[in-house]
Structures are given as C-alpha cells and as structure tokens.
C-alpha cells in the first residue's frame, strides 16, 4: 500500500507520473515475460512499480480473456523468468524487499540512482552474476550481501562506502570488483578468498594499507590503487604472478613495491609519489614491462640495470631531478616514447631532447664506449639449440608450446607481404592476447585477425605499408594497446568507437592531417602518440572531454598555432609539441615541462 503524500499538489503530480509509468510498464512487462529481460532505465522513476517485482507471479491483464485452447502466439503461462533487470539512471532512493520475488535474476543494473541502502533480501538472489550499483549514495552494504555466491562482476564505484561491512569469503567466482571513488579506509582480509578475481579497482579512496591476504589473489591481472594514501605496499603483492597492470599513481609511496614474482607485469604506474631512488636489482623481476610511468617523483639517478627491461616501449620520467641517463639506454631498441621534460638535464643537449625519443637514443648510443659494445656482443645469450634438443616448430617457425602458454605470438620482421594461414590458425587456436606483426610489408590488415575479437588485448602492426583498416576493425573490443605507427594511414574507421577498452594508441609516422575524430569518443584512452604526421589543428574542446587522457605526443607535425585554451586540458601529464612550425610558445617554454607549458597557455587565454 502506498503512503499518501502530505502535500496534495505534489501527490496529484506523483499519481499522474505513476499512472504514466504503469501504462508504459504494462507493454514492457508483457515483452519481459517473453524475453526474460526488462529495461526501465532513464524513466524518472522514484519508485519501482510493485508489478515489476511480481512480473512472474501475477496473472497479466492480457491473460484474463484467453482460454487454454487459444491458438494465439502469446501464451502467458509459458512465460520466462526475469533474468535481467535494468533500472539505471532513475531517481530511486530504495529497493523494495520484494526483489526477492525475482530469484532467477542474473543481471541487475541500478547504477546512477540515489540509493542510500539495500534490503537484506538482496542476499537471496543467489543466481546473480552481474550487479552494478555504481553512482549511488550507499554508505554500507547488508551483511547478507556476502551470500551472492554466483557473482562474477560487482560494481560499487562512486558511492559513500567507508567499509564493506560484508564477508567476501563465499564470492569465490568473482572476477571483477570495482570499489573506486568511495571513502574506504580499509579493505577486508576476506578479499583474499576471491581467488577468481582478475580486475580490482580501489582507486580514489582513503586507503593507507592493504591486507596481507591480497597476495592470495593469484588470478589478478589488473589492480588500480591510484589516488589513495599508501606510504608503502605489502611485499605480498610480489606473489601476484599473473598481474599485468599495476597503477599506484598519486599516493605517498617512498619506495618501489617489491614485485619479485610479477613476471607477467606489462604496465607499472608509479607517477606522482615521493620515491627518491630506484633499486636496479628490482628491474630483473619485471622484465616483461612495456610501460613504466615514474613521472613526478624525486628520482635523481637512473640505474644502468634499466636496460634489462628489453620489452620497454614507453618510459615516463618527467618532473624528477634527473641530470643524465645511462648511455646503454641507447640500445633499448623497443623504446618508442621517452618523456624527460621537467628534469634538470645536463648531459643531454636541449636540441637533442627536443628532437624526440629516437634522437635521444641515437645520441646515447653514440656515447657507449667501444669496449662495452664488444662486451655486450660477447655476452649475448646463444639462442640456437642443438638439433637433438630443438623445440618443435611449425613450417612457419612457430613454437606452438610457447604461444599456447604465453598467449603471445610474434611474427615480426619477416618481410611478409601476407600473413600465412598457419600463423593466423595458431593465433586463433591459442586465443592469443598479444600479437606482433610489425616490420613486414603488409598493405592491409588480415581479415582473419578480426576472429581474435574475444581475446586480443595488444596488437602491433607497425612498420608496414597499411593504407586503411577494415571497416569492422572496432569488433576488437578487448584491445587495450594498439600500435599502428609507421604505416600509410590517413583515417580510422568509424567502428573504432567500439574500442571501449583501449588505453593506448600509437599512430606516429602516418599521414593523418588531424587527430582522428573517432578517438575523442574513447573515454578510456590514456595515451595518444601521434608524432610525425601532418596534423594542423589542435581540437581543444574535444580534448577536454577525454578525462582519462594523460599523454599526448604531437611532435613533428604541421601545427602553426597552439590555442591558449589548451592550457585548460589539465588532465594531461605529458604534452609534447616540439618540431612544429608555431612560434609561440617558444622552445624555452617547452623545455620547462608540461605543467609549466599548460600554465603558460592558461595565462594567455583572453578574458
């Protein structure tokens, strides 16, 4: 029974709204009984109509005049139990305990509402697999929440949680947990029981420490600890052997986390902390790193051991106290982006730094003493094996065991005009996550590559002769890193707006006259490398909408004017504009680093 509103005028309006909602709901409920799915998002609901909770219990109005012998297609008694309910983007302040009448629910989405609490009965939805409660006002969870044993994905970001208040020990199937943008001061040790967890986001909280049980999450691949209050991290993090991405930016760390067994780690973000030294020995534990972000710390010396990171592609050392680099870094052949702005460099001339990464590496190589080069050649590991012990390979030279175990296939530098079917068969059967087809002579992307849409996360097709991408390239929705550099591309297909997981794209040394507009719709994009093109205009308004963007490289393009409004794109941590024909800002301003450059531009915005 509904409570009578105190204000008659308000009550009249409310009744009118509910009548309208009920009319809409009847049509939707009828369809829901057929499909098992009901979408009531963005309808201005302040309360879920009771008939929604009883959709599979009550006899529907349309059934009153239907006999059992009816030949009609709509047989209400053959209804499907509701398994998916979407109530997102409404004005709900509570969820009725009657939700227990929907025991078959597998997907429940109530994000973007005004919920302050949840009923205990929600814990009885034991078939629930995906639950989205983000962007609400929840300050606590019911104890029964821990009974959701089938959960695979739980999103609680953008709430007001200070603690979970629930035991996670039964959530052994949970794969994704997002607790970002809350007010958490601690994490329950019971999280260690979530041994299927692959993605954990604890960013934007008030955490100062992690439970030691965090080391039990052996399936974890992506962990975000950014924007907290960590002074140190437990050594148990080093047990996470499957960890591929660790984000610890914007904390108060004074040392690098000890990551002894993290040999799968590809991305490590330690920017904006208080770290004053690097332990060269620790690099030997993370030799798979491709991205290393160490900007805005207090580092003065880069140890020689950094060269063991042979797969490193991007190194951000901006805004530290570095005066020079080891000459041996010049031999890091995979390094594509080296950011040094905001350092008091003395051993590198300004004109060398301003010419970009390859010029810096070439300069460093030229300074390596000849005896060290010879010693490196002598110490190079022997990679060939005796015939009797050689690893079995295919006719294309592929080691199938390695491909299957590492989910990585490298078919680069083969001078191939076409990729052999055998290579693509191997990639498909192994469900590879990383594929490298660089340094060939491809003029198009193999159509069969798109069959990897369910697994591929890293794709490198740089240094080829590709002029366009397939129109349905956007089906590769798992991609997080895409390297298209050194090709002949001038546009990207519209379908790329579906690359919803993409964090980094490299389109350097192509034929783009503008940044592809489709990139502006990718809200996850953090890094755009676009040097060496023919870009003429900086679209500030579009860049302002890219809230995750932290690195933008537009070196060596045709930009004749830098709009002062670019200074408002404050999310940028690295902005590189050297090698363009504009006169202002002058080189002396560019050398001061990104933050100084943005401040300079802001000061020149017309009032």
PDB file of C-alpha atoms in Angstrom, residues 87-304:
ATOM      1  CA  UNK A  87      16.846   0.268 -13.538  1.00  0.00           C
ATOM      2  CA  UNK A  88      19.765   2.585 -14.300  1.00  0.00           C
ATOM      3  CA  UNK A  89      19.618   6.398 -14.466  1.00  0.00           C
ATOM      4  CA  UNK A  90      16.427   6.947 -12.485  1.00  0.00           C
ATOM      5  CA  UNK A  91      15.758   8.670  -9.145  1.00  0.00           C
ATOM      6  CA  UNK A  92      15.343   5.597  -6.944  1.00  0.00           C
ATOM      7  CA  UNK A  93      16.112   6.055  -3.244  1.00  0.00           C
ATOM      8  CA  UNK A  94      15.406   2.467  -2.211  1.00  0.00           C
ATOM      9  CA  UNK A  95      14.928  -1.054  -3.494  1.00  0.00           C
ATOM     10  CA  UNK A  96      11.906  -2.956  -2.226  1.00  0.00           C
ATOM     11  CA  UNK A  97      12.392  -6.178  -0.247  1.00  0.00           C
ATOM     12  CA  UNK A  98      10.002  -7.604  -2.861  1.00  0.00           C
ATOM     13  CA  UNK A  99      13.037  -8.027  -5.105  1.00  0.00           C
ATOM     14  CA  UNK A 100      13.218 -11.479  -3.548  1.00  0.00           C
ATOM     15  CA  UNK A 101      10.305 -12.377  -5.897  1.00  0.00           C
ATOM     16  CA  UNK A 102      12.819 -12.412  -8.775  1.00  0.00           C
ATOM     17  CA  UNK A 103      15.019 -15.384  -7.811  1.00  0.00           C
ATOM     18  CA  UNK A 104      16.196 -16.025 -11.394  1.00  0.00           C
ATOM     19  CA  UNK A 105      17.897 -12.629 -11.750  1.00  0.00           C
ATOM     20  CA  UNK A 106      21.367 -12.989 -13.251  1.00  0.00           C
ATOM     21  CA  UNK A 107      21.924  -9.313 -14.180  1.00  0.00           C
ATOM     22  CA  UNK A 108      20.802  -6.368 -12.046  1.00  0.00           C
ATOM     23  CA  UNK A 109      21.812  -2.838 -13.014  1.00  0.00           C
ATOM     24  CA  UNK A 110      20.723   0.018 -10.696  1.00  0.00           C
ATOM     25  CA  UNK A 111      23.606   2.394 -11.347  1.00  0.00           C
ATOM     26  CA  UNK A 112      23.115   6.175 -11.410  1.00  0.00           C
ATOM     27  CA  UNK A 113      20.314   6.479  -8.843  1.00  0.00           C
ATOM     28  CA  UNK A 114      20.022   7.856  -5.293  1.00  0.00           C
ATOM     29  CA  UNK A 115      20.122   4.628  -3.271  1.00  0.00           C
ATOM     30  CA  UNK A 116      21.221   5.051   0.344  1.00  0.00           C
ATOM     31  CA  UNK A 117      20.696   1.422   1.422  1.00  0.00           C
ATOM     32  CA  UNK A 118      19.839  -2.049   0.154  1.00  0.00           C
ATOM     33  CA  UNK A 119      17.367  -4.569   1.617  1.00  0.00           C
ATOM     34  CA  UNK A 120      18.691  -7.707   3.323  1.00  0.00           C
ATOM     35  CA  UNK A 121      16.638  -9.713   0.841  1.00  0.00           C
ATOM     36  CA  UNK A 122      19.106  -8.908  -1.934  1.00  0.00           C
ATOM     37  CA  UNK A 123      21.350 -11.587  -0.462  1.00  0.00           C
ATOM     38  CA  UNK A 124      18.811 -14.218  -1.532  1.00  0.00           C
ATOM     39  CA  UNK A 125      19.439 -13.596  -5.237  1.00  0.00           C
ATOM     40  CA  UNK A 126      21.898 -16.479  -5.374  1.00  0.00           C
ATOM     41  CA  UNK A 127      21.809 -16.671  -9.190  1.00  0.00           C
ATOM     42  CA  UNK A 128      23.001 -13.086  -9.601  1.00  0.00           C
ATOM     43  CA  UNK A 129      26.130 -12.897 -11.791  1.00  0.00           C
ATOM     44  CA  UNK A 130      26.438  -9.185 -12.583  1.00  0.00           C
ATOM     45  CA  UNK A 131      25.465  -6.413 -10.176  1.00  0.00           C
ATOM     46  CA  UNK A 132      26.014  -2.723 -10.942  1.00  0.00           C
ATOM     47  CA  UNK A 133      25.343  -0.314  -8.055  1.00  0.00           C
ATOM     48  CA  UNK A 134      27.756   2.428  -9.092  1.00  0.00           C
ATOM     49  CA  UNK A 135      26.937   6.144  -8.835  1.00  0.00           C
ATOM     50  CA  UNK A 136      24.584   5.933  -5.845  1.00  0.00           C
ATOM     51  CA  UNK A 137      24.782   7.116  -2.219  1.00  0.00           C
ATOM     52  CA  UNK A 138      25.369   3.807  -0.443  1.00  0.00           C
ATOM     53  CA  UNK A 139      27.248   4.120   2.849  1.00  0.00           C
ATOM     54  CA  UNK A 140      27.064   0.444   3.798  1.00  0.00           C
ATOM     55  CA  UNK A 141      26.046  -2.971   2.495  1.00  0.00           C
ATOM     56  CA  UNK A 142      23.788  -5.524   4.181  1.00  0.00           C
ATOM     57  CA  UNK A 143      25.524  -8.493   5.823  1.00  0.00           C
ATOM     58  CA  UNK A 144      23.557 -10.811   3.536  1.00  0.00           C
ATOM     59  CA  UNK A 145      25.467  -9.363   0.581  1.00  0.00           C
ATOM     60  CA  UNK A 146      28.151 -11.972   1.137  1.00  0.00           C
ATOM     61  CA  UNK A 147      25.693 -14.718   0.128  1.00  0.00           C
ATOM     62  CA  UNK A 148      25.821 -13.717  -3.551  1.00  0.00           C
ATOM     63  CA  UNK A 149      27.932 -16.755  -4.367  1.00  0.00           C
ATOM     64  CA  UNK A 150      27.431 -16.637  -8.162  1.00  0.00           C
ATOM     65  CA  UNK A 151      28.645 -13.070  -8.677  1.00  0.00           C
ATOM     66  CA  UNK A 152      31.152 -12.570 -11.486  1.00  0.00           C
ATOM     67  CA  UNK A 153      31.082  -8.761 -11.618  1.00  0.00           C
ATOM     68  CA  UNK A 154      30.360  -6.294  -8.793  1.00  0.00           C
ATOM     69  CA  UNK A 155      30.492  -2.545  -9.400  1.00  0.00           C
ATOM     70  CA  UNK A 156      30.183  -0.280  -6.357  1.00  0.00           C
ATOM     71  CA  UNK A 157      32.185   2.698  -7.564  1.00  0.00           C
ATOM     72  CA  UNK A 158      31.105   6.302  -6.886  1.00  0.00           C
ATOM     73  CA  UNK A 159      29.282   5.672  -3.600  1.00  0.00           C
ATOM     74  CA  UNK A 160      29.921   6.712   0.014  1.00  0.00           C
ATOM     75  CA  UNK A 161      31.214   3.440   1.444  1.00  0.00           C
ATOM     76  CA  UNK A 162      33.605   3.733   4.390  1.00  0.00           C
ATOM     77  CA  UNK A 163      33.877  -0.047   4.759  1.00  0.00           C
ATOM     78  CA  UNK A 164      32.289  -3.005   3.031  1.00  0.00           C
ATOM     79  CA  UNK A 165      30.731  -4.414   6.175  1.00  0.00           C
ATOM     80  CA  UNK A 166      30.280  -7.774   4.494  1.00  0.00           C
ATOM     81  CA  UNK A 167      32.234 -11.014   4.281  1.00  0.00           C
ATOM     82  CA  UNK A 168      33.570 -11.815   0.807  1.00  0.00           C
ATOM     83  CA  UNK A 169      34.708 -15.356   1.585  1.00  0.00           C
ATOM     84  CA  UNK A 170      31.894 -17.003  -0.381  1.00  0.00           C
ATOM     85  CA  UNK A 171      32.457 -14.940  -3.528  1.00  0.00           C
ATOM     86  CA  UNK A 172      34.902 -17.406  -4.995  1.00  0.00           C
ATOM     87  CA  UNK A 173      33.677 -16.849  -8.572  1.00  0.00           C
ATOM     88  CA  UNK A 174      34.029 -13.058  -8.521  1.00  0.00           C
ATOM     89  CA  UNK A 175      36.173 -11.851 -11.448  1.00  0.00           C
ATOM     90  CA  UNK A 176      35.662  -8.072 -11.336  1.00  0.00           C
ATOM     91  CA  UNK A 177      35.348  -5.788  -8.294  1.00  0.00           C
ATOM     92  CA  UNK A 178      35.181  -2.012  -8.617  1.00  0.00           C
ATOM     93  CA  UNK A 179      35.219  -0.043  -5.346  1.00  0.00           C
ATOM     94  CA  UNK A 180      36.704   3.177  -6.719  1.00  0.00           C
ATOM     95  CA  UNK A 181      35.504   6.667  -5.754  1.00  0.00           C
ATOM     96  CA  UNK A 182      34.344   5.808  -2.230  1.00  0.00           C
ATOM     97  CA  UNK A 183      35.657   6.699   1.228  1.00  0.00           C
ATOM     98  CA  UNK A 184      37.163   3.338   2.159  1.00  0.00           C
ATOM     99  CA  UNK A 185      39.806   3.438   4.868  1.00  0.00           C
ATOM    100  CA  UNK A 186      40.416  -0.319   4.926  1.00  0.00           C
ATOM    101  CA  UNK A 187      39.938  -3.456   2.860  1.00  0.00           C
ATOM    102  CA  UNK A 188      38.595  -6.606   4.474  1.00  0.00           C
ATOM    103  CA  UNK A 189      41.089  -9.507   4.691  1.00  0.00           C
ATOM    104  CA  UNK A 190      38.280 -11.694   3.343  1.00  0.00           C
ATOM    105  CA  UNK A 191      39.082 -10.326  -0.118  1.00  0.00           C
ATOM    106  CA  UNK A 192      41.851 -12.918  -0.201  1.00  0.00           C
ATOM    107  CA  UNK A 193      39.186 -15.595  -0.710  1.00  0.00           C
ATOM    108  CA  UNK A 194      38.138 -14.128  -4.079  1.00  0.00           C
ATOM    109  CA  UNK A 195      40.625 -16.304  -5.880  1.00  0.00           C
ATOM    110  CA  UNK A 196      38.994 -15.878  -9.307  1.00  0.00           C
ATOM    111  CA  UNK A 197      39.376 -12.087  -9.143  1.00  0.00           C
ATOM    112  CA  UNK A 198      41.047 -10.654 -12.265  1.00  0.00           C
ATOM    113  CA  UNK A 199      40.216  -6.934 -12.088  1.00  0.00           C
ATOM    114  CA  UNK A 200      40.338  -4.965  -8.816  1.00  0.00           C
ATOM    115  CA  UNK A 201      39.829  -1.202  -8.694  1.00  0.00           C
ATOM    116  CA  UNK A 202      40.399   0.504  -5.330  1.00  0.00           C
ATOM    117  CA  UNK A 203      41.319   3.937  -6.686  1.00  0.00           C
ATOM    118  CA  UNK A 204      40.090   7.254  -5.249  1.00  0.00           C
ATOM    119  CA  UNK A 205      39.656   6.127  -1.640  1.00  0.00           C
ATOM    120  CA  UNK A 206      41.409   6.854   1.680  1.00  0.00           C
ATOM    121  CA  UNK A 207      43.386   3.619   1.969  1.00  0.00           C
ATOM    122  CA  UNK A 208      46.700   3.613   3.831  1.00  0.00           C
ATOM    123  CA  UNK A 209      47.402  -0.129   3.787  1.00  0.00           C
ATOM    124  CA  UNK A 210      46.321  -3.389   2.192  1.00  0.00           C
ATOM    125  CA  UNK A 211      45.667  -6.679   3.997  1.00  0.00           C
ATOM    126  CA  UNK A 212      48.422  -9.281   3.623  1.00  0.00           C
ATOM    127  CA  UNK A 213      45.787 -11.603   2.168  1.00  0.00           C
ATOM    128  CA  UNK A 214      45.956  -9.560  -1.038  1.00  0.00           C
ATOM    129  CA  UNK A 215      48.773 -11.894  -2.031  1.00  0.00           C
ATOM    130  CA  UNK A 216      46.276 -14.773  -2.366  1.00  0.00           C
ATOM    131  CA  UNK A 217      44.698 -13.242  -5.481  1.00  0.00           C
ATOM    132  CA  UNK A 218      46.794 -15.303  -7.875  1.00  0.00           C
ATOM    133  CA  UNK A 219      44.381 -14.792 -10.819  1.00  0.00           C
ATOM    134  CA  UNK A 220      44.577 -10.973 -10.565  1.00  0.00           C
ATOM    135  CA  UNK A 221      45.586  -9.274 -13.820  1.00  0.00           C
ATOM    136  CA  UNK A 222      44.715  -5.600 -13.284  1.00  0.00           C
ATOM    137  CA  UNK A 223      44.959  -3.702  -9.990  1.00  0.00           C
ATOM    138  CA  UNK A 224      44.293   0.024  -9.584  1.00  0.00           C
ATOM    139  CA  UNK A 225      45.437   1.573  -6.287  1.00  0.00           C
ATOM    140  CA  UNK A 226      45.783   5.158  -7.527  1.00  0.00           C
ATOM    141  CA  UNK A 227      44.720   8.235  -5.559  1.00  0.00           C
ATOM    142  CA  UNK A 228      44.937   6.807  -2.045  1.00  0.00           C
ATOM    143  CA  UNK A 229      47.241   7.423   0.924  1.00  0.00           C
ATOM    144  CA  UNK A 230      49.664   4.485   0.682  1.00  0.00           C
ATOM    145  CA  UNK A 231      53.143   5.079   2.123  1.00  0.00           C
ATOM    146  CA  UNK A 232      54.168   1.519   1.295  1.00  0.00           C
ATOM    147  CA  UNK A 233      52.672  -1.642  -0.158  1.00  0.00           C
ATOM    148  CA  UNK A 234      52.996  -5.149   1.296  1.00  0.00           C
ATOM    149  CA  UNK A 235      55.627  -7.474  -0.164  1.00  0.00           C
ATOM    150  CA  UNK A 236      52.785  -9.965  -0.671  1.00  0.00           C
ATOM    151  CA  UNK A 237      51.967  -8.058  -3.878  1.00  0.00           C
ATOM    152  CA  UNK A 238      55.020  -9.781  -5.303  1.00  0.00           C
ATOM    153  CA  UNK A 239      53.144 -13.101  -5.279  1.00  0.00           C
ATOM    154  CA  UNK A 240      50.699 -11.967  -7.947  1.00  0.00           C
ATOM    155  CA  UNK A 241      52.324 -13.907 -10.769  1.00  0.00           C
ATOM    156  CA  UNK A 242      49.559 -13.141 -13.312  1.00  0.00           C
ATOM    157  CA  UNK A 243      49.446  -9.392 -12.654  1.00  0.00           C
ATOM    158  CA  UNK A 244      49.742  -7.457 -15.929  1.00  0.00           C
ATOM    159  CA  UNK A 245      48.885  -3.905 -14.852  1.00  0.00           C
ATOM    160  CA  UNK A 246      49.528  -2.121 -11.547  1.00  0.00           C
ATOM    161  CA  UNK A 247      48.533   1.511 -11.080  1.00  0.00           C
ATOM    162  CA  UNK A 248      49.836   3.215  -7.925  1.00  0.00           C
ATOM    163  CA  UNK A 249      49.796   6.826  -9.119  1.00  0.00           C
ATOM    164  CA  UNK A 250      49.011   9.711  -6.760  1.00  0.00           C
ATOM    165  CA  UNK A 251      49.966   8.132  -3.437  1.00  0.00           C
ATOM    166  CA  UNK A 252      52.709   8.824  -0.901  1.00  0.00           C
ATOM    167  CA  UNK A 253      54.994   5.894  -1.705  1.00  0.00           C
ATOM    168  CA  UNK A 254      58.643   6.419  -0.791  1.00  0.00           C
ATOM    169  CA  UNK A 255      59.908   3.255  -2.465  1.00  0.00           C
ATOM    170  CA  UNK A 256      59.141   0.951  -5.390  1.00  0.00           C
ATOM    171  CA  UNK A 257      56.879  -2.011  -4.478  1.00  0.00           C
ATOM    172  CA  UNK A 258      58.698  -5.346  -4.208  1.00  0.00           C
ATOM    173  CA  UNK A 259      57.363  -7.354  -7.160  1.00  0.00           C
ATOM    174  CA  UNK A 260      59.522 -10.463  -7.071  1.00  0.00           C
ATOM    175  CA  UNK A 261      57.209 -12.913  -8.900  1.00  0.00           C
ATOM    176  CA  UNK A 262      55.354 -10.462 -11.134  1.00  0.00           C
ATOM    177  CA  UNK A 263      56.963 -11.691 -14.319  1.00  0.00           C
ATOM    178  CA  UNK A 264      53.793 -11.080 -16.349  1.00  0.00           C
ATOM    179  CA  UNK A 265      53.687  -7.362 -15.447  1.00  0.00           C
ATOM    180  CA  UNK A 266      53.444  -5.193 -18.574  1.00  0.00           C
ATOM    181  CA  UNK A 267      52.358  -1.822 -17.181  1.00  0.00           C
ATOM    182  CA  UNK A 268      53.599  -0.202 -13.966  1.00  0.00           C
ATOM    183  CA  UNK A 269      52.421   3.276 -12.976  1.00  0.00           C
ATOM    184  CA  UNK A 270      54.194   4.929 -10.038  1.00  0.00           C
ATOM    185  CA  UNK A 271      53.817   8.579 -11.016  1.00  0.00           C
ATOM    186  CA  UNK A 272      53.074  11.351  -8.500  1.00  0.00           C
ATOM    187  CA  UNK A 273      54.605   9.763  -5.408  1.00  0.00           C
ATOM    188  CA  UNK A 274      57.609  10.581  -3.202  1.00  0.00           C
ATOM    189  CA  UNK A 275      60.076   7.969  -4.464  1.00  0.00           C
ATOM    190  CA  UNK A 276      63.659   9.225  -4.378  1.00  0.00           C
ATOM    191  CA  UNK A 277      65.634   6.219  -5.643  1.00  0.00           C
ATOM    192  CA  UNK A 278      65.364   3.186  -7.887  1.00  0.00           C
ATOM    193  CA  UNK A 279      66.779  -0.214  -6.969  1.00  0.00           C
ATOM    194  CA  UNK A 280      68.395  -1.557 -10.127  1.00  0.00           C
ATOM    195  CA  UNK A 281      68.130  -5.143  -8.892  1.00  0.00           C
ATOM    196  CA  UNK A 282      64.334  -4.917  -8.766  1.00  0.00           C
ATOM    197  CA  UNK A 283      64.169  -4.468 -12.551  1.00  0.00           C
ATOM    198  CA  UNK A 284      65.194  -8.103 -13.028  1.00  0.00           C
ATOM    199  CA  UNK A 285      61.825  -9.188 -11.578  1.00  0.00           C
ATOM    200  CA  UNK A 286      59.704  -7.242 -14.085  1.00  0.00           C
ATOM    201  CA  UNK A 287      61.449  -7.836 -17.406  1.00  0.00           C
ATOM    202  CA  UNK A 288      58.130  -8.026 -19.304  1.00  0.00           C
ATOM    203  CA  UNK A 289      57.384  -4.330 -18.668  1.00  0.00           C
ATOM    204  CA  UNK A 290      56.317  -2.371 -21.745  1.00  0.00           C
ATOM    205  CA  UNK A 291      55.072   0.772 -19.942  1.00  0.00           C
ATOM    206  CA  UNK A 292      56.850   2.313 -16.944  1.00  0.00           C
ATOM    207  CA  UNK A 293      55.460   5.592 -15.576  1.00  0.00           C
ATOM    208  CA  UNK A 294      57.689   7.233 -12.991  1.00  0.00           C
ATOM    209  CA  UNK A 295      56.857  10.895 -13.527  1.00  0.00           C
ATOM    210  CA  UNK A 296      56.544  13.479 -10.735  1.00  0.00           C
ATOM    211  CA  UNK A 297      58.767  11.807  -8.154  1.00  0.00           C
ATOM    212  CA  UNK A 298      62.177  12.724  -6.691  1.00  0.00           C
ATOM    213  CA  UNK A 299      64.489  10.468  -8.717  1.00  0.00           C
ATOM    214  CA  UNK A 300      67.941  11.815  -9.494  1.00  0.00           C
ATOM    215  CA  UNK A 301      69.693   8.714 -10.879  1.00  0.00           C
ATOM    216  CA  UNK A 302      68.535   6.089 -13.386  1.00  0.00           C
ATOM    217  CA  UNK A 303      70.482   2.863 -12.693  1.00  0.00           C
ATOM    218  CA  UNK A 304      72.275   1.042 -15.530  1.00  0.00           C
TER     219      UNK A 304
END
